[in-house]
mmCIF file of C-alpha atoms in Angstrom:
data_model
loop_
_atom_site.group_PDB
_atom_site.id
_atom_site.type_symbol
_atom_site.label_atom_id
_atom_site.label_comp_id
_atom_site.label_asym_id
_atom_site.label_seq_id
_atom_site.Cartn_x
_atom_site.Cartn_y
_atom_site.Cartn_z
ATOM 1 C CA SER A 25 0.000 0.000 0.000
ATOM 2 C CA ALA A 26 1.155 3.542 -0.709
ATOM 3 C CA VAL A 27 2.043 5.989 2.087
ATOM 4 C CA PRO A 28 -0.151 9.139 1.929
ATOM 5 C CA ARG A 29 1.768 12.244 0.794
ATOM 6 C CA ASP A 30 0.645 14.281 3.792
ATOM 7 C CA LEU A 31 1.677 11.663 6.395
ATOM 8 C CA GLN A 32 4.215 13.110 8.822
ATOM 9 C CA ARG A 33 6.067 11.210 11.531
ATOM 10 C CA ALA A 34 8.282 12.298 14.402
ATOM 11 C CA GLN A 35 10.467 9.810 16.235
ATOM 12 C CA ILE A 36 12.174 10.521 19.573
ATOM 13 C CA ASP A 37 14.759 7.787 19.957
ATOM 14 C CA LEU A 38 16.127 8.974 23.296
ATOM 15 C CA VAL A 39 16.499 12.398 24.832
ATOM 16 C CA ARG A 40 18.359 12.859 28.097
ATOM 17 C CA GLY A 41 18.107 15.941 30.239
ATOM 18 C CA ARG A 42 17.328 17.408 33.636
ATOM 19 C CA VAL A 43 14.117 18.705 35.187
ATOM 20 C CA VAL A 44 14.256 21.581 37.643
ATOM 21 C CA SER A 45 10.938 21.652 39.482
ATOM 22 C CA GLY A 46 11.491 24.786 41.555
ATOM 23 C CA PRO A 47 14.007 27.507 42.374
ATOM 24 C CA ALA A 48 15.481 25.672 45.382
ATOM 25 C CA ALA A 49 14.919 22.115 44.091
ATOM 26 C CA ALA A 50 17.743 19.827 43.002
ATOM 27 C CA PRO A 51 17.553 18.816 39.329
ATOM 28 C CA ALA A 52 16.095 15.404 38.484
ATOM 29 C CA ARG A 53 17.280 13.162 35.635
ATOM 30 C CA LEU A 54 15.021 12.882 32.563
ATOM 31 C CA LEU A 55 14.699 10.396 29.680
ATOM 32 C CA VAL A 56 12.126 10.806 26.875
ATOM 33 C CA HIS A 57 11.306 8.486 23.958
ATOM 34 C CA GLY A 58 8.369 7.908 21.653
ATOM 35 C CA SER A 59 6.760 8.802 18.360
ATOM 36 C CA GLY A 60 3.936 10.710 16.763
ATOM 37 C CA THR A 61 2.238 10.518 13.382
ATOM 38 C CA THR A 62 -0.307 12.742 11.653
ATOM 39 C CA ASP A 63 -2.034 12.555 8.308
ATOM 40 C CA GLY A 64 -3.338 16.118 8.597
ATOM 41 C CA THR A 65 -6.693 15.101 10.055
ATOM 42 C CA SER A 66 -5.832 12.817 12.972
ATOM 43 C CA ILE A 67 -2.932 12.151 15.310
ATOM 44 C CA SER A 68 -1.302 9.018 16.653
ATOM 45 C CA LEU A 69 0.972 9.688 19.619
ATOM 46 C CA ASP A 70 2.931 7.619 22.123
ATOM 47 C CA VAL A 71 5.578 9.433 24.189
ATOM 48 C CA THR A 72 7.019 8.239 27.513
ATOM 49 C CA SER A 73 9.052 10.362 29.915
ATOM 50 C CA ILE A 74 10.955 8.944 32.879
ATOM 51 C CA VAL A 75 12.147 11.221 35.672
ATOM 52 C CA ARG A 76 14.344 9.963 38.534
ATOM 53 C CA GLY A 77 14.590 11.802 41.862
ATOM 54 C CA LEU A 78 11.937 14.474 41.224
ATOM 55 C CA PRO A 79 11.471 16.735 44.278
ATOM 56 C CA LEU A 80 7.866 17.102 45.430
ATOM 57 C CA VAL A 81 7.624 20.902 45.492
ATOM 58 C CA ARG A 82 4.731 23.297 44.862
ATOM 59 C CA PRO A 83 5.914 24.570 41.414
ATOM 60 C CA MET A 84 5.903 20.962 40.175
ATOM 61 C CA ALA A 85 2.368 20.479 41.546
ATOM 62 C CA GLU A 86 1.202 23.607 39.725
ATOM 63 C CA ALA A 87 2.777 22.432 36.444
ATOM 64 C CA LEU A 88 1.113 19.009 36.762
ATOM 65 C CA ASP A 89 -2.222 20.689 37.446
ATOM 66 C CA ARG A 90 -1.894 22.965 34.377
ATOM 67 C CA SER A 91 -1.187 19.922 32.201
ATOM 68 C CA ASN A 92 -4.225 18.059 33.654
ATOM 69 C CA THR A 93 -1.907 15.282 34.813
ATOM 70 C CA PHE A 94 -2.389 15.524 38.600
ATOM 71 C CA SER A 95 -4.785 17.958 40.234
ATOM 72 C CA LEU A 96 -3.625 20.667 42.612
ATOM 73 C CA ALA A 97 -6.610 19.803 44.834
ATOM 74 C CA THR A 98 -5.272 16.250 45.224
ATOM 75 C CA TRP A 99 -1.778 17.590 45.898
ATOM 76 C CA GLU A 100 -3.104 19.921 48.594
ATOM 77 C CA LEU A 101 -5.071 17.066 50.141
ATOM 78 C CA LEU A 102 -2.024 14.759 50.314
ATOM 79 C CA ARG A 103 0.606 17.466 51.099
ATOM 80 C CA PRO A 104 3.576 15.295 50.006
ATOM 81 C CA GLU A 105 7.271 15.911 50.708
ATOM 82 C CA GLY A 106 10.393 14.153 49.434
ATOM 83 C CA THR A 107 11.330 12.881 45.984
ATOM 84 C CA VAL A 108 9.714 10.409 43.588
ATOM 85 C CA ASP A 109 10.513 8.560 40.401
ATOM 86 C CA VAL A 110 7.983 9.281 37.656
ATOM 87 C CA VAL A 111 6.879 7.577 34.450
ATOM 88 C CA HIS A 112 4.592 9.795 32.349
ATOM 89 C CA ARG A 113 2.934 8.422 29.238
ATOM 90 C CA LEU A 114 1.137 10.594 26.710
ATOM 91 C CA SER A 115 -0.805 8.633 24.096
ATOM 92 C CA GLN A 116 -3.468 9.269 21.496
ATOM 93 C CA GLU A 117 -5.038 7.031 18.885
ATOM 94 C CA PRO A 118 -6.389 8.352 15.573
ATOM 95 C CA GLY A 119 -9.888 9.731 16.071
ATOM 96 C CA GLU A 120 -9.500 10.464 19.793
ATOM 97 C CA PRO A 121 -10.162 14.153 20.490
ATOM 98 C CA GLU A 122 -7.522 14.536 23.231
ATOM 99 C CA PRO A 123 -4.371 12.685 24.277
ATOM 100 C CA ARG A 124 -4.568 10.418 27.338
ATOM 101 C CA GLN A 125 -2.084 10.878 30.157
ATOM 102 C CA GLN A 126 -0.935 8.364 32.704
ATOM 103 C CA LEU A 127 1.374 9.252 35.566
ATOM 104 C CA ARG A 128 3.103 6.590 37.693
ATOM 105 C CA LEU A 129 4.820 7.791 40.855
ATOM 106 C CA ARG A 130 7.187 5.461 42.710
ATOM 107 C CA LEU A 131 7.464 6.576 46.305
ATOM 108 C CA GLU A 132 10.362 5.698 48.567
ATOM 109 C CA ASN A 133 10.760 7.461 51.916
ATOM 110 C CA VAL A 134 8.138 10.128 51.093
ATOM 111 C CA THR A 135 6.144 12.005 53.759
ATOM 112 C CA SER A 136 2.474 12.996 53.566
ATOM 113 C CA ARG A 137 1.125 15.646 55.909
ATOM 114 C CA ALA A 138 -2.489 15.086 54.826
ATOM 115 C CA ALA A 139 -4.919 16.759 57.212
ATOM 116 C CA VAL A 140 -7.095 13.607 57.277
ATOM 117 C CA LEU A 141 -4.292 11.711 59.055
ATOM 118 C CA PRO A 142 -3.836 11.881 62.832
ATOM 119 C CA TYR A 143 -0.042 12.158 62.331
ATOM 120 C CA PRO A 144 2.162 12.625 59.250
ATOM 121 C CA ALA A 145 2.637 9.464 57.196
ATOM 122 C CA THR A 146 6.410 8.959 57.033
ATOM 123 C CA GLN A 147 8.591 6.513 55.111
ATOM 124 C CA LEU A 148 5.842 6.143 52.505
ATOM 125 C CA ALA A 149 6.764 3.524 49.924
ATOM 126 C CA GLY A 150 4.800 2.147 46.990
ATOM 127 C CA GLU A 151 3.268 3.288 43.729
ATOM 128 C CA VAL A 152 0.543 5.781 42.827
ATOM 129 C CA VAL A 153 -1.031 5.805 39.353
ATOM 130 C CA ALA A 154 -2.861 8.948 38.223
ATOM 131 C CA VAL A 155 -5.156 8.866 35.201
ATOM 132 C CA ASP A 156 -7.683 11.581 34.331
ATOM 133 C CA ILE A 157 -7.148 13.566 37.560
ATOM 134 C CA GLU A 158 -7.787 10.455 39.657
ATOM 135 C CA ALA A 159 -5.046 8.813 41.719
ATOM 136 C CA ARG A 160 -5.190 5.102 42.579
ATOM 137 C CA PHE A 161 -2.823 3.197 44.789
ATOM 138 C CA ALA A 162 -2.426 -0.214 46.379
ATOM 139 C CA ARG A 163 0.042 -1.665 48.847
ATOM 140 C CA LEU A 164 1.407 1.667 50.060
ATOM 141 C CA ARG A 165 3.428 1.250 53.261
ATOM 142 C CA ALA A 166 3.929 4.019 55.815
ATOM 143 C CA ASN A 167 4.462 4.837 59.455
ATOM 144 C CA ILE A 168 1.721 6.946 61.029
ATOM 145 C CA GLY A 169 2.704 7.855 64.559
ATOM 146 C CA SER A 170 3.864 4.575 66.113
ATOM 147 C CA ALA A 171 1.756 2.443 63.734
ATOM 148 C CA GLN A 172 3.045 0.645 60.679
ATOM 149 C CA VAL A 173 0.282 0.926 58.105
ATOM 150 C CA LEU A 174 -0.406 -0.826 54.821
ATOM 151 C CA VAL A 175 -2.858 0.935 52.526
ATOM 152 C CA THR A 176 -4.333 -2.081 50.770
ATOM 153 C CA ASP A 177 -6.103 0.021 48.144
ATOM 154 C CA GLY A 178 -7.062 3.631 47.684
ATOM 155 C CA LEU A 179 -8.472 6.310 45.466
ATOM 156 C CA VAL A 180 -8.080 10.085 45.597
ATOM 157 C CA ARG A 181 -10.445 12.118 43.445
ATOM 158 C CA GLN A 182 -10.830 15.905 43.841
ATOM 159 C CA ARG A 183 -10.602 16.135 47.649
ATOM 160 C CA GLN A 184 -12.292 12.765 48.204
ATOM 161 C CA VAL A 185 -10.259 9.900 49.668
ATOM 162 C CA VAL A 186 -11.374 6.269 49.822
ATOM 163 C CA VAL A 187 -8.894 3.817 51.362
ATOM 164 C CA GLY A 188 -8.607 0.315 52.757
ATOM 165 C CA LEU A 189 -6.144 0.120 55.662
ATOM 166 C CA ALA A 190 -4.335 -2.534 57.658
ATOM 167 C CA GLY A 191 -2.314 -1.507 60.731
ATOM 168 C CA ARG A 192 0.125 -3.088 63.163
ATOM 169 C CA ASP A 193 1.149 -2.066 66.690
ATOM 170 C CA ALA A 194 -1.483 0.679 67.018
ATOM 171 C CA PRO A 195 -5.024 1.345 65.843
ATOM 172 C CA VAL A 196 -5.451 3.758 62.961
ATOM 173 C CA HIS A 197 -8.589 5.900 62.819
ATOM 174 C CA VAL A 198 -9.197 7.933 59.672
#
């Protein structure tokens, strides 16, 4: 079959760089790869970005909110501190009106000062997946006060939190 004359393709084999998420934040390492194709009427897109050691600072939260990747309301609810590793995927199939975004955050030794918690959640470890301004997580581990807590499953959606918890050494009341 013949390739249409107006078909255009962009290929990103591998781009390395740094992300600075705020004036006082240390730079994080960045890798980007993917491709995009258009025939003039529709777009096919698949681009993945990987960021290692991204500081959780307010300017980053605002940028994620502007890009509709992770809502500022969710950020303010969770009040995270520390650094994360991020995988961001931007994809679009021909005929879809908007690209889809998926954000995977790998947490290791992160703190959450969420107001819904009786104490800050420290040494948070696990993975959060955000799609369409909704964050889902399972098997997050943390210390809350003197309790070791396992969040068996959870969902954060625009200031609403639904979680399943298991605790050891102390009761947890949320």
